[in-house]
Coordinates of C-alpha atoms in Angstrom, one line a residue:
M1 CA -44.8 -31.6 -8.6
R2 CA -45.9 -28.7 -6.1
K3 CA -42.7 -29.2 -4.3
A4 CA -41.1 -28.7 -7.7
C5 CA -42.9 -25.3 -9.3
L6 CA -41.8 -23.8 -5.7
A7 CA -38.1 -24.9 -6.1
L8 CA -37.9 -23.7 -9.3
L9 CA -39.5 -20.2 -8.5
L10 CA -37.2 -20.1 -5.9
A11 CA -34.2 -20.6 -7.9
A12 CA -35.4 -17.5 -10.4
S13 CA -36.0 -15.3 -7.5
V14 CA -32.6 -15.5 -6.1
S15 CA -30.5 -16.0 -9.3
P16 CA -30.4 -12.1 -10.0
A17 CA -29.2 -11.6 -6.5
F18 CA -27.2 -14.5 -6.9
A19 CA -25.7 -12.6 -9.7
Q20 CA -24.9 -9.0 -7.8
D21 CA -23.5 -10.7 -5.0
K22 CA -20.5 -12.5 -6.1
T23 CA -18.0 -11.8 -4.4
F24 CA -14.3 -10.2 -5.2
D25 CA -11.2 -10.1 -3.4
L26 CA -9.2 -7.0 -4.0
K27 CA -5.2 -7.4 -4.1
V28 CA -4.2 -3.3 -3.3
S29 CA -0.6 -2.6 -4.3
H30 CA 1.9 0.2 -3.0
W31 CA 5.3 0.8 -2.2
V32 CA 5.9 2.2 1.2
P33 CA 6.5 0.6 4.1
A34 CA 3.5 -0.6 5.8
S35 CA 4.5 1.8 9.0
H36 CA 3.7 4.9 6.5
P37 CA 0.7 6.2 7.0
L38 CA -0.4 5.3 3.3
Q39 CA -1.0 1.8 4.9
K40 CA -4.2 2.8 7.0
S41 CA -5.8 5.4 4.6
L42 CA -5.9 2.1 2.1
E43 CA -6.8 -0.2 4.9
D44 CA -9.6 2.4 5.6
W45 CA -10.1 2.6 1.9
V46 CA -10.9 -1.0 1.5
A47 CA -13.1 -1.2 5.1
A48 CA -15.3 1.6 3.7
V49 CA -15.4 0.0 0.1
N50 CA -16.1 -3.3 2.3
K51 CA -19.0 -1.7 4.2
D52 CA -20.8 0.3 1.3
S53 CA -20.8 -2.9 -1.0
G54 CA -22.7 -4.8 1.8
G55 CA -19.4 -7.4 2.4
T56 CA -19.2 -8.5 -1.3
I57 CA -16.1 -6.7 -2.0
T58 CA -13.0 -7.4 0.7
G59 CA -9.6 -6.9 -0.2
K60 CA -5.9 -7.0 1.3
V61 CA -3.7 -4.4 1.7
F62 CA 0.4 -5.5 0.7
P63 CA 2.4 -3.3 1.3
A64 CA 6.5 -2.3 0.4
Q65 CA 7.1 -3.6 -3.5
Q66 CA 5.6 -7.1 -2.3
L67 CA 3.8 -7.4 -6.3
G68 CA 5.8 -5.2 -8.0
K69 CA 8.3 -2.4 -7.4
A70 CA 7.3 0.6 -7.4
F71 CA 8.1 2.4 -10.8
D72 CA 5.9 -0.5 -12.0
H73 CA 2.4 0.1 -10.2
Y74 CA 0.3 1.5 -12.8
D75 CA 1.2 -1.0 -15.5
M76 CA 0.4 -3.7 -12.4
A77 CA -3.0 -2.4 -12.3
R78 CA -3.6 -2.5 -16.0
D79 CA -2.2 -5.6 -16.5
G80 CA -4.4 -7.5 -13.1
I81 CA -1.3 -8.1 -11.3
A82 CA -3.0 -6.1 -8.8
D83 CA -6.4 -5.0 -8.3
V84 CA -5.7 -1.3 -6.8
T85 CA -2.2 0.4 -6.6
Y86 CA -0.4 3.5 -5.3
V87 CA 1.0 5.6 -8.2
N88 CA 3.3 8.4 -8.3
P89 CA 2.6 9.5 -11.8
G90 CA 6.3 11.8 -11.8
Y91 CA 8.1 8.4 -12.2
Q92 CA 7.8 7.9 -15.2
P93 CA 8.3 11.0 -16.9
G94 CA 6.4 11.8 -20.0
R95 CA 3.6 9.1 -19.7
F96 CA 1.6 11.7 -17.6
P97 CA 1.9 15.3 -18.8
I98 CA -1.1 16.4 -17.5
V99 CA -1.3 15.7 -14.1
G100 CA 2.1 17.1 -13.8
A101 CA 0.6 20.4 -12.9
G102 CA 0.9 19.3 -9.6
E103 CA 4.2 19.2 -9.1
L104 CA 4.4 22.7 -10.5
P105 CA 7.1 24.6 -7.4
F106 CA 5.0 27.1 -5.1
L107 CA 2.1 26.3 -6.2
I108 CA 0.0 24.1 -3.7
S109 CA 0.1 25.2 -0.3
D110 CA -1.9 22.3 1.8
A111 CA -2.0 18.2 1.5
K112 CA -5.9 18.0 2.2
G113 CA -7.0 21.1 0.2
G114 CA -4.4 20.8 -2.1
S115 CA -5.3 16.8 -2.4
M116 CA -8.9 18.0 -3.1
G117 CA -8.4 20.7 -5.3
L118 CA -6.2 18.3 -7.9
D119 CA -8.8 15.7 -7.6
A120 CA -11.2 17.7 -8.6
W121 CA -9.7 19.3 -11.5
Y122 CA -8.1 16.1 -12.4
R123 CA -10.9 14.2 -13.1
K124 CA -11.7 15.7 -16.6
Y125 CA -8.3 14.4 -18.0
A126 CA -7.7 11.2 -16.0
E127 CA -10.1 9.2 -18.2
K128 CA -7.7 10.1 -21.4
E129 CA -4.3 10.2 -19.6
M130 CA -4.8 7.4 -17.6
K131 CA -7.2 5.4 -19.8
D132 CA -5.9 1.7 -19.3
V133 CA -6.9 1.7 -16.0
K134 CA -10.3 3.0 -13.9
Y135 CA -9.1 6.0 -12.3
C136 CA -10.7 6.7 -8.6
L137 CA -8.5 9.6 -6.9
A138 CA -5.5 11.6 -7.0
F139 CA -3.4 13.7 -3.8
V140 CA -0.7 15.0 -2.7
H141 CA 1.6 15.2 0.2
S142 CA 3.0 18.5 2.3
P143 CA 4.7 21.0 0.5
S144 CA 8.4 19.9 0.6
S145 CA 11.9 20.8 -0.2
F146 CA 15.8 19.9 -0.4
H147 CA 18.1 18.1 1.6
S148 CA 21.9 17.7 1.5
K149 CA 24.5 15.9 2.9
T150 CA 27.4 17.8 2.3
K151 CA 26.0 21.0 0.9
K152 CA 23.6 24.0 2.0
I153 CA 21.4 24.8 -0.9
V154 CA 20.3 28.2 0.3
M155 CA 19.9 29.4 -3.5
P156 CA 18.9 28.2 -6.6
E157 CA 23.0 28.3 -8.1
D158 CA 23.8 25.9 -5.1
V159 CA 22.7 22.7 -6.7
K160 CA 25.2 23.6 -10.0
G161 CA 27.7 20.3 -9.5
L162 CA 25.5 18.4 -7.2
K163 CA 23.6 14.9 -7.9
I164 CA 20.1 15.1 -6.6
R165 CA 17.8 12.2 -6.4
P166 CA 14.7 13.8 -7.5
A167 CA 10.9 14.2 -6.5
H168 CA 9.4 13.7 -9.9
A169 CA 9.6 14.5 -13.7
T170 CA 9.0 18.3 -12.9
M171 CA 11.8 18.0 -9.9
A172 CA 13.6 16.2 -12.4
N173 CA 13.8 18.9 -14.9
F174 CA 14.2 21.7 -12.3
V175 CA 17.8 20.1 -11.3
T176 CA 18.9 20.0 -14.8
S177 CA 17.9 23.4 -15.7
L178 CA 19.8 24.4 -12.3
G179 CA 23.2 22.8 -13.4
G180 CA 22.7 19.6 -11.4
T181 CA 22.4 15.7 -12.2
N182 CA 19.3 13.6 -11.7
V183 CA 20.1 9.9 -9.9
Q184 CA 17.0 7.9 -10.3
S185 CA 15.7 5.6 -7.7
S186 CA 12.3 4.5 -5.9
A187 CA 11.9 6.3 -2.0
P188 CA 12.9 3.0 -0.6
E189 CA 16.1 2.9 -2.2
V190 CA 17.1 6.7 -1.4
R191 CA 19.2 6.5 2.1
D192 CA 21.4 3.3 -0.1
I193 CA 22.3 5.9 -2.8
I194 CA 23.2 8.9 -0.7
E195 CA 24.9 6.9 1.9
R196 CA 27.1 5.5 -1.1
G197 CA 27.8 9.1 -2.2
V198 CA 25.8 7.9 -5.5
A199 CA 23.4 10.9 -4.8
D200 CA 24.2 14.4 -2.9
G201 CA 20.6 14.9 -2.1
V202 CA 17.6 14.5 -2.4
T203 CA 14.2 16.3 -2.5
F204 CA 11.9 14.6 0.0
P205 CA 9.3 15.4 2.6
W206 CA 9.6 15.3 5.9
G207 CA 7.9 12.7 7.7
S208 CA 9.4 10.0 5.2
L209 CA 12.6 11.3 5.3
V210 CA 12.9 10.4 9.3
L211 CA 10.3 6.9 7.9
F212 CA 13.1 6.5 5.4
G213 CA 16.2 6.8 7.5
I214 CA 17.1 9.0 4.9
D215 CA 17.5 12.0 8.2
K216 CA 20.5 9.4 9.1
V217 CA 22.7 10.0 5.5
T218 CA 21.5 14.4 5.3
K219 CA 22.1 17.0 7.2
Y220 CA 21.0 20.3 5.6
D221 CA 17.5 21.0 5.5
M222 CA 15.6 23.4 3.3
E223 CA 11.8 24.2 5.2
A224 CA 9.9 25.5 2.0
P225 CA 7.3 25.0 0.5
L226 CA 9.2 24.1 -2.5
Y227 CA 7.1 21.7 -4.5
T228 CA 4.2 18.8 -3.8
T229 CA 4.2 15.3 -5.5
T230 CA 1.1 13.8 -7.2
F231 CA 0.0 10.2 -6.2
V232 CA -3.5 8.4 -7.8
F233 CA -5.1 5.2 -6.6
V234 CA -5.8 3.2 -10.1
I235 CA -8.2 0.1 -10.4
N236 CA -8.0 -2.6 -12.7
K237 CA -10.4 -2.3 -15.3
D238 CA -11.6 -5.6 -16.1
K239 CA -12.1 -6.1 -12.0
Y240 CA -14.1 -3.2 -12.3
N241 CA -16.3 -3.8 -14.9
A242 CA -17.3 -7.0 -14.2
M243 CA -18.8 -6.0 -11.1
S244 CA -22.6 -5.4 -10.4
D245 CA -24.1 -1.9 -10.1
K246 CA -24.1 -1.8 -6.6
Q247 CA -20.3 -3.1 -6.1
K248 CA -20.0 -0.4 -9.0
A249 CA -21.3 2.4 -6.9
A250 CA -19.3 1.4 -3.7
I251 CA -16.4 1.6 -5.7
D252 CA -17.3 5.3 -6.9
K253 CA -18.3 6.6 -3.7
N254 CA -14.9 5.7 -2.4
C255 CA -12.9 7.6 -5.6
S256 CA -14.2 11.1 -4.7
T257 CA -12.7 14.4 -4.3
E258 CA -13.2 13.6 -0.4
M259 CA -12.0 10.7 -0.1
A260 CA -8.8 12.6 -1.9
G261 CA -9.2 14.6 0.9
M262 CA -8.5 12.1 4.2
V263 CA -6.1 10.5 2.4
G264 CA -4.2 13.9 1.5
E265 CA -5.1 15.0 5.6
H266 CA -4.1 12.1 6.8
W267 CA -0.6 12.0 5.1
G268 CA -0.4 15.4 5.6
K269 CA -0.6 15.4 9.1
F270 CA 2.4 12.8 9.3
E271 CA 4.8 14.6 6.8
D272 CA 4.1 17.7 8.9
A273 CA 5.3 16.4 12.3
G274 CA 8.5 15.5 10.3
I275 CA 9.6 18.7 10.6
D276 CA 9.9 19.0 14.3
K277 CA 11.7 15.3 14.7
V278 CA 14.3 16.3 12.2
K279 CA 15.0 20.1 13.8
A280 CA 15.4 17.8 17.3
E281 CA 18.4 16.2 15.6
S282 CA 21.8 17.6 16.7
N283 CA 23.4 16.9 13.5
H284 CA 20.6 19.2 11.4
E285 CA 20.6 22.1 10.3
V286 CA 17.0 23.5 9.2
Y287 CA 16.7 26.4 7.8
K288 CA 14.1 28.9 6.1
L289 CA 14.3 31.1 2.9
T290 CA 14.9 34.8 3.2
P291 CA 11.6 36.3 0.3
E292 CA 14.8 37.3 -1.6
Q293 CA 15.6 34.1 -1.7
T294 CA 12.1 32.7 -2.2
A295 CA 11.6 35.6 -4.9
A296 CA 15.1 33.5 -6.8
W297 CA 13.8 30.0 -6.5
K298 CA 10.8 31.1 -7.8
K299 CA 12.1 33.2 -10.7
A300 CA 14.6 30.1 -11.1
A301 CA 11.5 27.8 -11.5
E302 CA 9.8 29.7 -14.0
P303 CA 10.8 27.8 -17.3
L304 CA 9.2 24.6 -15.5
V305 CA 5.5 25.9 -16.0
K306 CA 6.5 25.9 -19.7
T307 CA 8.2 22.8 -19.9
W308 CA 5.3 21.6 -18.4
G309 CA 2.6 23.2 -20.9
E310 CA 4.4 21.6 -24.2
G311 CA 3.4 18.5 -22.4
A312 CA 0.0 18.9 -21.6
K313 CA -0.4 20.9 -25.3
K314 CA 1.0 17.1 -26.6
A315 CA -1.5 15.5 -24.9
G316 CA -4.2 17.4 -26.0
A317 CA -4.8 19.9 -23.4
D318 CA -5.1 23.8 -23.4
P319 CA -2.0 24.4 -21.3
D320 CA -2.8 28.1 -20.0
A321 CA -6.4 27.2 -19.6
A322 CA -5.9 23.7 -17.5
L323 CA -3.5 25.3 -15.5
A324 CA -5.7 28.9 -14.8
D325 CA -8.4 26.2 -14.0
L326 CA -6.2 23.8 -11.6
K327 CA -5.6 27.1 -9.4
A328 CA -9.0 28.1 -9.3
S329 CA -9.5 24.6 -7.8
L330 CA -7.0 25.0 -5.4
K331 CA -8.3 27.8 -4.4
K332 CA -11.3 26.8 -3.8
Y333 CA -10.0 24.5 -1.2
N334 CA -8.1 27.1 -0.1
A335 CA -4.5 25.8 -0.9
L336 CA -3.3 27.6 -3.6
A337 CA 0.3 29.1 -2.7
E338 CA 0.6 32.7 -2.6

């Protein structure tokens, strides 16, 4: 009888702990090659969550669209096809208008500070704009620009008549406003569409240009901080809600502005190193803009701010206040372009 009572007491004492120690093995999905720096960033993220959860949360990273197409990654997290996904909100024009502020030309100057500034600013909007998922963090790559095959793009009017694969919705609007035509494709498909003549050029970051082999089919490269691309990590809500408080805390600790900066910095260094690689290629002409040329691009980009503001207003944000807040946040992290 005494042994039976002890057994019952023991069971009662361990059952709450057992409930909290339920293990989760996360499917983490992205759509760039495993050789991209994002792979290691996500592996490091999983390792940090594993450590902070006392080993109860593990995960495996699936690269290169193994679990689904690049355009589908937000819905994959929403629907539980993957538990954590890497999303380019600009791949779906009009769906996430507020975060698109981070895509505006000549706004962000640095990957690390830009990521922290964007993430810190976006947190108050993410819960509404990305309500189907658990928002983790936002980040950007290094400022990037045009790369073209047959025509050197120096002034805004040079885009007229060209077929450009834009990085996101904002650059797509920019290309259209300048008289160009957009060709939609995910990053892994860009080399093919340029090689086949479906597109004449692309807006793309430098390191990735080499990684995806796009430098093999382009010739002219504008070295200017024309734009950045916003990205987010999001998590399936049901999976997150099924976790214990301790496990949620482990996730939350690694879904922070500091972590956004780490991801941005790691990627930024990779992209920045690509500039010298492209310059070293004999068949490439890398060129900078004069102050007058830069001023012309900035003027040509002004209508994009209005377009962004209209979309943000429809989504329930005050565009003037939101953009002022974003600029203040970027300035705080030393990443506001002059």
